[in-house]
mmCIF file of C-alpha atoms in Angstrom:
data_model
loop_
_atom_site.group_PDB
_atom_site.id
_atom_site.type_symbol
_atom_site.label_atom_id
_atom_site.label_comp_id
_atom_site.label_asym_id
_atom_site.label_seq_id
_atom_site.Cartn_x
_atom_site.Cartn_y
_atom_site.Cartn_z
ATOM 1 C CA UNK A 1 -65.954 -1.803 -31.469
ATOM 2 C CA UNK A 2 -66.118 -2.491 -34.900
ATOM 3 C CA UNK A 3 -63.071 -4.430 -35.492
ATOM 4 C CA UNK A 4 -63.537 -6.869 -32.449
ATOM 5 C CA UNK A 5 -66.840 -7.898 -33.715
ATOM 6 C CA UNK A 6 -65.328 -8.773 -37.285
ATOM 7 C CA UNK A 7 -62.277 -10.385 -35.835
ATOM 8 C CA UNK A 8 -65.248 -12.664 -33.636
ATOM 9 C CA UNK A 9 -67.161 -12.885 -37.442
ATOM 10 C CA UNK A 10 -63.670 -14.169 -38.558
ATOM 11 C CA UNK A 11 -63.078 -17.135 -36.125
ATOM 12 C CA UNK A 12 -66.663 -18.381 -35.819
ATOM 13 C CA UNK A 13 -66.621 -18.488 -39.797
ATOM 14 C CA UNK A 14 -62.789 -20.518 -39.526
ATOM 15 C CA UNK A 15 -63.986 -23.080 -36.874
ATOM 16 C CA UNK A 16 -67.433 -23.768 -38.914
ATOM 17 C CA UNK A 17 -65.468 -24.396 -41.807
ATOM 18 C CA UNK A 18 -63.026 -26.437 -40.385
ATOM 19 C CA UNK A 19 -65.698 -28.487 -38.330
ATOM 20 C CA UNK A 20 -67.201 -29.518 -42.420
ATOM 21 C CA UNK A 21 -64.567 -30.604 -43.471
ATOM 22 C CA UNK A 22 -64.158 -32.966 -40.810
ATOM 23 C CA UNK A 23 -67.086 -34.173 -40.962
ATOM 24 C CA UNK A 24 -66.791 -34.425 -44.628
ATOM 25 C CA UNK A 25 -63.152 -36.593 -44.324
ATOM 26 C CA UNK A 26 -64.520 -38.705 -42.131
ATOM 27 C CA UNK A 27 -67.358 -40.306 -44.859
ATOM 28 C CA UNK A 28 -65.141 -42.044 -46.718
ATOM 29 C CA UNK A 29 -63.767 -46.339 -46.831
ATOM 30 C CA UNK A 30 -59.902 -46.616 -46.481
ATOM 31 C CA UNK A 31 -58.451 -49.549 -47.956
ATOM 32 C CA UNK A 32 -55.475 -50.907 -45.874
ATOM 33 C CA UNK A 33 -54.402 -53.887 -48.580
ATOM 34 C CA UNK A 34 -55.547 -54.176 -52.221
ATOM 35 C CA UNK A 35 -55.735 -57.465 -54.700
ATOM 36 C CA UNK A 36 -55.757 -57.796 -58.513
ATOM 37 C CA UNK A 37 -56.537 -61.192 -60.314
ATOM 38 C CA UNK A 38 -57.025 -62.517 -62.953
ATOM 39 C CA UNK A 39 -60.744 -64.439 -63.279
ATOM 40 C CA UNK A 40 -61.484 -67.908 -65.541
ATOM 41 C CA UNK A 41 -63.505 -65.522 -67.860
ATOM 42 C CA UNK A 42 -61.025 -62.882 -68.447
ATOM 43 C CA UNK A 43 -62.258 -60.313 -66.587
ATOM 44 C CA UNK A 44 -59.938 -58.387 -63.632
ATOM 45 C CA UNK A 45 -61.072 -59.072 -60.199
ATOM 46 C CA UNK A 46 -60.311 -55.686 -57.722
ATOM 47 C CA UNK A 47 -60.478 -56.688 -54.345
ATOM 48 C CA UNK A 48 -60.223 -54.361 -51.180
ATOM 49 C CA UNK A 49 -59.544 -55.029 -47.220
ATOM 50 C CA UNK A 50 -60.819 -52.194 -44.944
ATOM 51 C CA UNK A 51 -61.602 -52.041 -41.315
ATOM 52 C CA UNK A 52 -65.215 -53.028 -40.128
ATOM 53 C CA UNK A 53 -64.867 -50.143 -37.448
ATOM 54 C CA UNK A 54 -65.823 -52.741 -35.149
ATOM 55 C CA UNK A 55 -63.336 -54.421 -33.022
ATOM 56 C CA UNK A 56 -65.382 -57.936 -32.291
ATOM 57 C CA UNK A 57 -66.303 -57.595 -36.620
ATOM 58 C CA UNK A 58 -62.054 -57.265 -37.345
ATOM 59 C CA UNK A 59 -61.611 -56.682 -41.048
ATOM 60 C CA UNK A 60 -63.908 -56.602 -44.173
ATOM 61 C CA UNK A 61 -62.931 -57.516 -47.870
ATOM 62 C CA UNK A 62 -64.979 -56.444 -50.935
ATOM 63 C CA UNK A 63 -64.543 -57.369 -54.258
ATOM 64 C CA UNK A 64 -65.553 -56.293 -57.366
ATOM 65 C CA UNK A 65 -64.875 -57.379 -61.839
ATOM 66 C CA UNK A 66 -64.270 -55.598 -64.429
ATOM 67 C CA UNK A 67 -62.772 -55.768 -68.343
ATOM 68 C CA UNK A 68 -60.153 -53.575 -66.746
ATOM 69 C CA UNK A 69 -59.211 -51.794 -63.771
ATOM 70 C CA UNK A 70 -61.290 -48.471 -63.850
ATOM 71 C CA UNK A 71 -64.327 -50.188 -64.758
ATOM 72 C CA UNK A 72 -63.569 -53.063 -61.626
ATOM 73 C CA UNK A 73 -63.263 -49.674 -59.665
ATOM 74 C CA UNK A 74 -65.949 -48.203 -61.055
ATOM 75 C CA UNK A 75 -68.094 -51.046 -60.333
ATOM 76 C CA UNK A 76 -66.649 -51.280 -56.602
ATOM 77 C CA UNK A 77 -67.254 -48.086 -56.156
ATOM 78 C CA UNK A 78 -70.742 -47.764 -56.753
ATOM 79 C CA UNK A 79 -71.314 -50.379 -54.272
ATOM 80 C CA UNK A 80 -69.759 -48.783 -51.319
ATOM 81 C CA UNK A 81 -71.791 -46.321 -48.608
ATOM 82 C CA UNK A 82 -69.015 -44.145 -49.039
ATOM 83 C CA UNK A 83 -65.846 -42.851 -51.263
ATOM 84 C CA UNK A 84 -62.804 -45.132 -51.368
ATOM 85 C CA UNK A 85 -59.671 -43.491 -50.494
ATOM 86 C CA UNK A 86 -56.391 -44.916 -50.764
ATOM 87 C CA UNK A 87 -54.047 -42.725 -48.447
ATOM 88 C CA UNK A 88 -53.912 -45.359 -46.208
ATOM 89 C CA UNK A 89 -53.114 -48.520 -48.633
ATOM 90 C CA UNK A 90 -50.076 -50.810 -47.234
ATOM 91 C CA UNK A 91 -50.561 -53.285 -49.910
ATOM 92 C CA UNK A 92 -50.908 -53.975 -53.793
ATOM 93 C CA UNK A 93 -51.193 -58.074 -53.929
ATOM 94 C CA UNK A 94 -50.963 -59.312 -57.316
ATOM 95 C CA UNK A 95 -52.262 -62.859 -57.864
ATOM 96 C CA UNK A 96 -49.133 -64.625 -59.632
ATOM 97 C CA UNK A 97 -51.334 -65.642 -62.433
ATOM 98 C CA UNK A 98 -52.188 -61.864 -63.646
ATOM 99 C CA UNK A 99 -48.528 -60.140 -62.897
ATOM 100 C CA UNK A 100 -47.058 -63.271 -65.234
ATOM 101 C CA UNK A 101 -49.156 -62.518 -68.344
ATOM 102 C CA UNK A 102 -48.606 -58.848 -69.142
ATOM 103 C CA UNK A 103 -45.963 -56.463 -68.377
ATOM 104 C CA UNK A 104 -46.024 -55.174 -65.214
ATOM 105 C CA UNK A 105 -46.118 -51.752 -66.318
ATOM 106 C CA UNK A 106 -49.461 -52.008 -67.796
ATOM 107 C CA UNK A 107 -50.542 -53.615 -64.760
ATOM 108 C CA UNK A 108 -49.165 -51.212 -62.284
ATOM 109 C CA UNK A 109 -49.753 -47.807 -63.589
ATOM 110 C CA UNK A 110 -53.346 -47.537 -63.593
ATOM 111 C CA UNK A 111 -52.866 -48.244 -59.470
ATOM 112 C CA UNK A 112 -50.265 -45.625 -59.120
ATOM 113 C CA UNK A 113 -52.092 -42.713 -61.120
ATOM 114 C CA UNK A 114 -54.917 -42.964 -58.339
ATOM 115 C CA UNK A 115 -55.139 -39.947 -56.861
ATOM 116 C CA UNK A 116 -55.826 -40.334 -53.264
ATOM 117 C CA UNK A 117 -53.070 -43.133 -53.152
ATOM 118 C CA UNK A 118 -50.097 -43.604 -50.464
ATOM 119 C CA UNK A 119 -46.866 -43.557 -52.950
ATOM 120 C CA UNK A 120 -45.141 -45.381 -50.358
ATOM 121 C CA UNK A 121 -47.480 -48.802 -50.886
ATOM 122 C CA UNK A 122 -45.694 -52.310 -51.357
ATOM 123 C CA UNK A 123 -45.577 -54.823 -54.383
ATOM 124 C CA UNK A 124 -46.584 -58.239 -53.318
ATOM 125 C CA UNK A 125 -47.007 -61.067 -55.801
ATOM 126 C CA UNK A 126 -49.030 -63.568 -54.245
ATOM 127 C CA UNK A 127 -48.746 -67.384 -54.482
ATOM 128 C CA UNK A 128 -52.135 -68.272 -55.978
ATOM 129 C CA UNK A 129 -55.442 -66.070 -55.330
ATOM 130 C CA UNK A 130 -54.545 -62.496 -54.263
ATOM 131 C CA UNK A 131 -57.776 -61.944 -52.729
ATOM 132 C CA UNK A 132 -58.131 -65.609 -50.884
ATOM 133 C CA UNK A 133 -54.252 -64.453 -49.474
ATOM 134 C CA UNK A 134 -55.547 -61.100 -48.854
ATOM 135 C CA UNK A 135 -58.626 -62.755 -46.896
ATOM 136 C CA UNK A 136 -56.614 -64.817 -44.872
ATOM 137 C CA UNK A 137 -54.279 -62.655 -43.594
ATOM 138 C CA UNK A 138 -55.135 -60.932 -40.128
ATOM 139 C CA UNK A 139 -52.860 -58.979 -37.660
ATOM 140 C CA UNK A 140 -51.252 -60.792 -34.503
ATOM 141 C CA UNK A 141 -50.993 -59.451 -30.866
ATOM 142 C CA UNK A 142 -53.750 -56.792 -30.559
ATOM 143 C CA UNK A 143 -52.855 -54.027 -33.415
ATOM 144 C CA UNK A 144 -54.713 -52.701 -35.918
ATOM 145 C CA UNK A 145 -53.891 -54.199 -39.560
ATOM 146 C CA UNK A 146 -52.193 -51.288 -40.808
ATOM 147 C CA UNK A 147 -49.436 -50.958 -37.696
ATOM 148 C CA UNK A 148 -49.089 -54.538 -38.400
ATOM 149 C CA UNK A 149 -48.259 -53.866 -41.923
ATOM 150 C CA UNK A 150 -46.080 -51.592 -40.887
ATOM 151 C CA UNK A 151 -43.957 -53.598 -38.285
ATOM 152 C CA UNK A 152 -43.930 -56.582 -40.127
ATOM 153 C CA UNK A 153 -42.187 -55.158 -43.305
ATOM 154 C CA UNK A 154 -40.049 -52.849 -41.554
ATOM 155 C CA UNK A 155 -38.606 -55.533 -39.959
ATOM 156 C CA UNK A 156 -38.202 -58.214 -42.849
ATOM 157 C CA UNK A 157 -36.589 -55.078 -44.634
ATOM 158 C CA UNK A 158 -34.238 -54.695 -42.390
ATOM 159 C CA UNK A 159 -33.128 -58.200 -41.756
ATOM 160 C CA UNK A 160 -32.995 -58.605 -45.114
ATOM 161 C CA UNK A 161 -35.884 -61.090 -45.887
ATOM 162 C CA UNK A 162 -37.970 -58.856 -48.196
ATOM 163 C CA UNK A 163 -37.217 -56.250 -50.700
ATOM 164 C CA UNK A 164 -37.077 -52.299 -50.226
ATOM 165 C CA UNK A 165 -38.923 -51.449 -53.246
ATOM 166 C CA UNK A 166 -42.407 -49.580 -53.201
ATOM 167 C CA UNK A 167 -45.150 -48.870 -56.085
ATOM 168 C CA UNK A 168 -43.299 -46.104 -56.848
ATOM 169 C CA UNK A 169 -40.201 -47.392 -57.111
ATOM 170 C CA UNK A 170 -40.811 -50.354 -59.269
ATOM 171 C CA UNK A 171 -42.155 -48.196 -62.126
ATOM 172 C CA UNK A 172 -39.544 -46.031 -61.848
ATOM 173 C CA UNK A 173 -37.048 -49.117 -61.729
ATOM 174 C CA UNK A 174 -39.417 -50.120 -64.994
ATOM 175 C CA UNK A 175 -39.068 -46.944 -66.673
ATOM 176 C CA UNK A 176 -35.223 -46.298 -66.061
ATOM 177 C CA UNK A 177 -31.629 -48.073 -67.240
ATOM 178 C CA UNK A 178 -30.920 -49.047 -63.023
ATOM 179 C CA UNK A 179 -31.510 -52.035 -63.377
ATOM 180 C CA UNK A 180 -34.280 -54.703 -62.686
ATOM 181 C CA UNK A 181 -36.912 -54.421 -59.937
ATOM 182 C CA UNK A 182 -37.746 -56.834 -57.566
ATOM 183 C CA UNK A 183 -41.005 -57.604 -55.813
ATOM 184 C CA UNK A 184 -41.907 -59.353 -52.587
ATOM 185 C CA UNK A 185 -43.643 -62.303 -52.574
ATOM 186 C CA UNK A 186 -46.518 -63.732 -50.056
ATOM 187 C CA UNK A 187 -48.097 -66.861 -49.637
ATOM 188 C CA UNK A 188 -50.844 -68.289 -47.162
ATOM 189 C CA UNK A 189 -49.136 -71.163 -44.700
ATOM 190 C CA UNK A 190 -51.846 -73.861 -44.105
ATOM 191 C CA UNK A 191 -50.144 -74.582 -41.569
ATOM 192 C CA UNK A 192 -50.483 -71.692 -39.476
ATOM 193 C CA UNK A 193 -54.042 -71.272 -40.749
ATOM 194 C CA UNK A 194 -55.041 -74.346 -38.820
ATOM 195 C CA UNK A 195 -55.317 -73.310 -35.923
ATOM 196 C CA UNK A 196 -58.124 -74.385 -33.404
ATOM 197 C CA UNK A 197 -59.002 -70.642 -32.099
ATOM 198 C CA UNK A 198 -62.282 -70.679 -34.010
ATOM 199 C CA UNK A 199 -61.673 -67.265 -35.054
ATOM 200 C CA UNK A 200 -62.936 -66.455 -38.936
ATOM 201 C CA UNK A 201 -59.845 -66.006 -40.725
ATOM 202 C CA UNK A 202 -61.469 -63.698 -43.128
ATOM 203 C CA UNK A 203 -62.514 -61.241 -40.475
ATOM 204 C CA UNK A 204 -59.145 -60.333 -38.999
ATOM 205 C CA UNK A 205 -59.469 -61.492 -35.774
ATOM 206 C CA UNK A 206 -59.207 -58.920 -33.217
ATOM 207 C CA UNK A 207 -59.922 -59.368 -29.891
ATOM 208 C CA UNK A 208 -60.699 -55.240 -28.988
ATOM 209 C CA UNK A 209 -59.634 -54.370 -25.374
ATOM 210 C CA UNK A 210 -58.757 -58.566 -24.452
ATOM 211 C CA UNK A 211 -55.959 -57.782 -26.400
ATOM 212 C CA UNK A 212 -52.487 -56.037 -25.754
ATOM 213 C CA UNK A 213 -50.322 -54.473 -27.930
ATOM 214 C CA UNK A 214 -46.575 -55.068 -28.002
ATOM 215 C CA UNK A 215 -45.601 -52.345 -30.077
ATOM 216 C CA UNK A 216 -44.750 -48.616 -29.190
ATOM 217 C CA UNK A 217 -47.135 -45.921 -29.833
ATOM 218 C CA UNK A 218 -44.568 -43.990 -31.561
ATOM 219 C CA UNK A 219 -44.887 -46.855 -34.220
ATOM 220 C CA UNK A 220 -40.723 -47.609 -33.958
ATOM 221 C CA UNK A 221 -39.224 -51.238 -34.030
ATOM 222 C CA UNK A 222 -38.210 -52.154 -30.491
ATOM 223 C CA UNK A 223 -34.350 -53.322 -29.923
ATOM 224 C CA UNK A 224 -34.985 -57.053 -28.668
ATOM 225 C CA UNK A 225 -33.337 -60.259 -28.892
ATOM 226 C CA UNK A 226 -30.970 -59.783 -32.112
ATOM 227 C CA UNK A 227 -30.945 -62.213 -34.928
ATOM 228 C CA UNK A 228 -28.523 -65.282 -34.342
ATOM 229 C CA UNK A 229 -27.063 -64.766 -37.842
ATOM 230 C CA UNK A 230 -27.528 -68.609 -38.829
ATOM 231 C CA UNK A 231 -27.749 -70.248 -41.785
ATOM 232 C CA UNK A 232 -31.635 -69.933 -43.113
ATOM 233 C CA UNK A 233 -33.011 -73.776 -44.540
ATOM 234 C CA UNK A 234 -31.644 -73.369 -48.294
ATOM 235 C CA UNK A 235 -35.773 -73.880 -50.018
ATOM 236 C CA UNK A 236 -37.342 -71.660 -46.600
ATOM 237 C CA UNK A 237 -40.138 -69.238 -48.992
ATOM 238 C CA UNK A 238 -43.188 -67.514 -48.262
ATOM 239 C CA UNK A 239 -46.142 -70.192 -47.578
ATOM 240 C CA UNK A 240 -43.542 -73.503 -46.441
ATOM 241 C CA UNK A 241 -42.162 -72.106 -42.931
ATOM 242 C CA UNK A 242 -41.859 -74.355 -40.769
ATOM 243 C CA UNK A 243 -44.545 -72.862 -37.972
ATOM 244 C CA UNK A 244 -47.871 -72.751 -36.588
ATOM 245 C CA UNK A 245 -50.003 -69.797 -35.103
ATOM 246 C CA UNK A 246 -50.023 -66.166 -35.839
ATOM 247 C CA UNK A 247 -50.586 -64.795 -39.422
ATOM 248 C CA UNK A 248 -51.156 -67.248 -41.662
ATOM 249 C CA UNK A 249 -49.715 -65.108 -44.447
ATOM 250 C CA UNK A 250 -45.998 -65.202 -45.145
ATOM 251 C CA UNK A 251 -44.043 -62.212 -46.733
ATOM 252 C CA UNK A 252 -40.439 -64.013 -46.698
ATOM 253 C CA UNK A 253 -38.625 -64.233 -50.027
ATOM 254 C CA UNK A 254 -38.522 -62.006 -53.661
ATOM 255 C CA UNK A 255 -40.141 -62.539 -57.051
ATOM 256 C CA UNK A 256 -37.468 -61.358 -59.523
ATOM 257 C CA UNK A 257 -38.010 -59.222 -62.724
ATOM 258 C CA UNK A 258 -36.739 -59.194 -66.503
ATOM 259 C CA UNK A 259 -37.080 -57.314 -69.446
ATOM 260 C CA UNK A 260 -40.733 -55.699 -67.571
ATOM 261 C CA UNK A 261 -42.132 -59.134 -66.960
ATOM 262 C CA UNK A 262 -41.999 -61.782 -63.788
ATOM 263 C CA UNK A 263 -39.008 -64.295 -64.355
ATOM 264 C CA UNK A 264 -38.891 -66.292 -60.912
ATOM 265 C CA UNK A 265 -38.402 -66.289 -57.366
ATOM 266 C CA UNK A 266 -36.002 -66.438 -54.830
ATOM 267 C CA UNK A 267 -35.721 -68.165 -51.288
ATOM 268 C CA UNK A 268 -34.908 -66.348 -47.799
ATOM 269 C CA UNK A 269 -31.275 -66.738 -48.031
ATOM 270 C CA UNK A 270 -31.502 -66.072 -51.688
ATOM 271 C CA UNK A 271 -33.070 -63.140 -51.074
ATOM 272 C CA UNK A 272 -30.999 -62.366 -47.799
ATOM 273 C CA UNK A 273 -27.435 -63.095 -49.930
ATOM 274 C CA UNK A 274 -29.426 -60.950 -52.851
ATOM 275 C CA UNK A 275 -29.937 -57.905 -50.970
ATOM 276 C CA UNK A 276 -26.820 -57.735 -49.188
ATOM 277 C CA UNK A 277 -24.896 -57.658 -52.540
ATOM 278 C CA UNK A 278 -27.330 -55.331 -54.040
ATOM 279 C CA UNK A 279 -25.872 -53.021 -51.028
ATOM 280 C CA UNK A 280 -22.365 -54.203 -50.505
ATOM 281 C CA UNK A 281 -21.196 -55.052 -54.294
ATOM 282 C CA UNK A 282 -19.263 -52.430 -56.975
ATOM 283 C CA UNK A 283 -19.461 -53.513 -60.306
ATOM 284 C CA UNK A 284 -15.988 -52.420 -62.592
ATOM 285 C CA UNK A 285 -14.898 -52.955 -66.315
ATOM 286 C CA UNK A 286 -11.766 -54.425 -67.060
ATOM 287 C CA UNK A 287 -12.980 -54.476 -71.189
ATOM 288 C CA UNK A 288 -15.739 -53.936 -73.057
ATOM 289 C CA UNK A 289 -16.538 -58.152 -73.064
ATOM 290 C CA UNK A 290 -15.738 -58.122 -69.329
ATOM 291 C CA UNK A 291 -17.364 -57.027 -65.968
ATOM 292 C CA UNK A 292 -16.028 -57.657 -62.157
ATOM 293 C CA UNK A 293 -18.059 -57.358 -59.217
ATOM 294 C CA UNK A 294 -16.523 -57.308 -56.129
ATOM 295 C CA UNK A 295 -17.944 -58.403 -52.929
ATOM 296 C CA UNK A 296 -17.209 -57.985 -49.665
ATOM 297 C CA UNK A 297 -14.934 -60.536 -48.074
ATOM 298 C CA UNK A 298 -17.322 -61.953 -45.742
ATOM 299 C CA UNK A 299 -19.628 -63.460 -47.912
ATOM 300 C CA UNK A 300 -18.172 -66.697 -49.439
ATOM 301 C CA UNK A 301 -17.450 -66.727 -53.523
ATOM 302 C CA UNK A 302 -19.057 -69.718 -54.196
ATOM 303 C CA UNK A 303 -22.433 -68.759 -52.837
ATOM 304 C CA UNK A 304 -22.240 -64.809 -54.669
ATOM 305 C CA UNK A 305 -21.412 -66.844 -58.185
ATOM 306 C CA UNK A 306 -24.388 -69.168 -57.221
ATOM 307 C CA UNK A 307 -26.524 -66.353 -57.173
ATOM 308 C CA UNK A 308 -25.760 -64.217 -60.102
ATOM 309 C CA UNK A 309 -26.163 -67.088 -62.157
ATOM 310 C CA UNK A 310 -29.290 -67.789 -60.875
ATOM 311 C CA UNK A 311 -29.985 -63.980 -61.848
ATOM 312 C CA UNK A 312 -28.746 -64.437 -65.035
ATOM 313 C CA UNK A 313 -31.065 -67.637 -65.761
ATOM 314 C CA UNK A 314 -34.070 -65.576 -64.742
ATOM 315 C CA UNK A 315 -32.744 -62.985 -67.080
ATOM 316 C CA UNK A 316 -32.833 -60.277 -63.981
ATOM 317 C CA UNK A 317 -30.210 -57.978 -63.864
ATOM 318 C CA UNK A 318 -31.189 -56.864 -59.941
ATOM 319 C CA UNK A 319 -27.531 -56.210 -58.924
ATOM 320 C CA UNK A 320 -27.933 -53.111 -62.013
ATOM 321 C CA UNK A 321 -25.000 -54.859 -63.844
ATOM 322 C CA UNK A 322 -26.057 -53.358 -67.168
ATOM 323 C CA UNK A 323 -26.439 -49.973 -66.029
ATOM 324 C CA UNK A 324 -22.924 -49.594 -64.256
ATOM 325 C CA UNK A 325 -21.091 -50.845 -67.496
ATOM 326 C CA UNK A 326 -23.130 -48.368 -69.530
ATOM 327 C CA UNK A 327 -22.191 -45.654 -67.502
ATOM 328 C CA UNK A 328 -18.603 -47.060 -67.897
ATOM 329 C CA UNK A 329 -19.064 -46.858 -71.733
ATOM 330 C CA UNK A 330 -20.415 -43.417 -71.802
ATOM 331 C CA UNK A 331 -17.113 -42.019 -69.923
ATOM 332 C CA UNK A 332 -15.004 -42.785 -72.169
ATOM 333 C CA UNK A 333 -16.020 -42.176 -75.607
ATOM 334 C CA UNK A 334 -13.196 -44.346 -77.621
ATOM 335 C CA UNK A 335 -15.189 -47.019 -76.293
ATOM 336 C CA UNK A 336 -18.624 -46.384 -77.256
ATOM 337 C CA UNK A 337 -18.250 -48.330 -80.856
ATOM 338 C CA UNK A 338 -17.350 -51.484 -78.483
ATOM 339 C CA UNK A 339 -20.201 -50.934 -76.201
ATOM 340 C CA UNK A 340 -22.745 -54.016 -76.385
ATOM 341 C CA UNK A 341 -26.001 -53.571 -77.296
ATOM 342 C CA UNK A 342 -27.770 -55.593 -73.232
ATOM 343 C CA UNK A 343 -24.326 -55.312 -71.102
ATOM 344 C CA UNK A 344 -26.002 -57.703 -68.443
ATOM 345 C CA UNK A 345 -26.378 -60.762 -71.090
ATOM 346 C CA UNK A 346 -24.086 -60.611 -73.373
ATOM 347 C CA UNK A 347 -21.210 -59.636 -70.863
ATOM 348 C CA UNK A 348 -18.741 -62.153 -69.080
ATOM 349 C CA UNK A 349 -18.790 -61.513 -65.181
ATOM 350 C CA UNK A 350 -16.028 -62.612 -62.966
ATOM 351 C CA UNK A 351 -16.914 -62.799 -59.003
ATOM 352 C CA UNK A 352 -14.339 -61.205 -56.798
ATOM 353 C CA UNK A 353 -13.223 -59.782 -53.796
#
């Protein structure tokens, strides 16, 4: 009988531990979207947009200032009920203002060496206040922020209208020879704030069980009525489509990179013609003061050109120009005295098929 009473010993112990730590897990404030700005008086301004746990209540935002980020956490922190634990964060917005002034290294990697944070969270530069665009937004159709999140990229992503890259990627992008990252790019619509619902804007908006959700409960994107493939308006950006209704925030469009620092933006079909040719396009050498990148046939020459100029004005090399002609360089050694010192720039590109 002895070993039947310590195997009983044994599971009581394993199911009273396991019910603590529960209990623990549950005490603690998940962030689903996170802003950084840059206040009047210098100081860094953390925001953070959780669930209020109450459906009729929608979503919370808290915000805290700092001289830097760990104190603006620290500070944030210490004015929460519980712990705040980023496993669940969709979002980094960065207020345009802050991400233009420093490198975006500096600015990034105090946010990716938190320890409790989802390495799979997007870049977002926002047009104007991070934390006003991170107040305004709220999810559409009956689903919780974070599924929204989900959905919402997933899809621009795959049509093309946003940018793959996560936290993660962009500093490794940073720290590497690939080539330059790009982030998405969000702005509030006014017009599709204004609508006449009477719903606070800053609370998310939920309607709890009134509401039905459109999505699947595995989380995939439904097959529906396919894109009709035409033309997007040439200037169509985050914060100036023409809508009403629904989300007032707008993730449509890119905010391009050089040299570590913010150098412009692009449009939908910038971004759309951008991200094709950062999929389709090879880059080759002909000589060490030439590169050719060739396209696929179906996109037109005139518009590719177009658009690697306009990366080469915003000093972005997005299409990882340099990198492919320094690989080039490095396999075959004769060449290596000829090799220029920023391929991207100081190289002559030629557009074909």
């Amino acid at each position: 009988m002895k070993h039947p009473l310590q195997a009983a010993a044994c599971v009581l112990m394993c199911l009273l531990l396991c019910s603590c730590s529960a209990s623990s897990g549950e005490k603690q404030i998940f962030p689903i979207c996170m802003s950084l700005d840059r206040l009047p008086d210098g100081r860094l301004q953390l925001g953070v947009q959780v669930s209020s746990m109450d459906p009729a209540q929608g979503y919370a935002v808290f915000s805290a200032a700092g001289a830097d980020f760990d104190q603006a956490l620290e500070i944030l922190g210490a004015s929460m009920p519980y712990p705040l634990h980023f496993g669940q964060l969709r979002l980094c917005m960065l207020g345009y203002a802050l991400a233009a002034e420093q490198p975006l290294r500096t600015l990034l990697e105090p946010v990716a060496a938190l320890r409790t944070l989802r390495p799979d969270a997007a870049v977002t530069v926002a047009m104007g206040s991070a934390l006003e665009t991170m107040t305004a937004q709220q999810p559409d159709l009956g689903v919780r922020l974070s599924t929204y999140l989900d959905q919402l990229l997933a899809r621009l992503r795959q049509e093309r209208l946003a940018p793959q890259e996560t936290l993660t990627d962009v500093l490794s992008m940073l720290g590497s020879d690939r080539g330059d990252p790009v982030l998405g790019l969000c702005a509030v619509n006014q017009n599709a704030a204004g609508d006449s619902s009477g719903k606070d804007k800053s609370s998310g908006g939920q309607e709890g069980e009134k509401a039905q959700s459109v999505f699947h409960a595995s989380g995939s994107i439904a097959i529906g009525e396919p894109s009709p493939g035409s033309d997007l308006p040439p200037a169509l950006t985050a914060g100036a489509m023409p809508r009403q209704g629904g989300n007032p925030v707008e993730y449509v469009g890119c905010i391009t990179t050089g040299g570590g620092r913010l150098t412009g933006s692009l449009t939908a079909a910038q971004t759309r013609l951008f991200l094709l040719l950062r999929q389709e396009a090879r880059v080759t050498s002909s000589s060490p003061q030439e590169a050719i990148i060739r396209i696929p046939k179906q996109i037109p020459l005139t518009d590719a050109s177009e658009l690697v100029t306009t990366l080469r004005q915003m000093d972005c090399d997005g299409l990882g120009v340099g990198a492919a002609l320094a690989r080039q360089y490095l396999d075959i050694p004769s060449q290596h005295a000829a090799q220029p010192d920023d391929p991207f720039r100081s190289t002559h590109l030629t557009i074909t098929y």
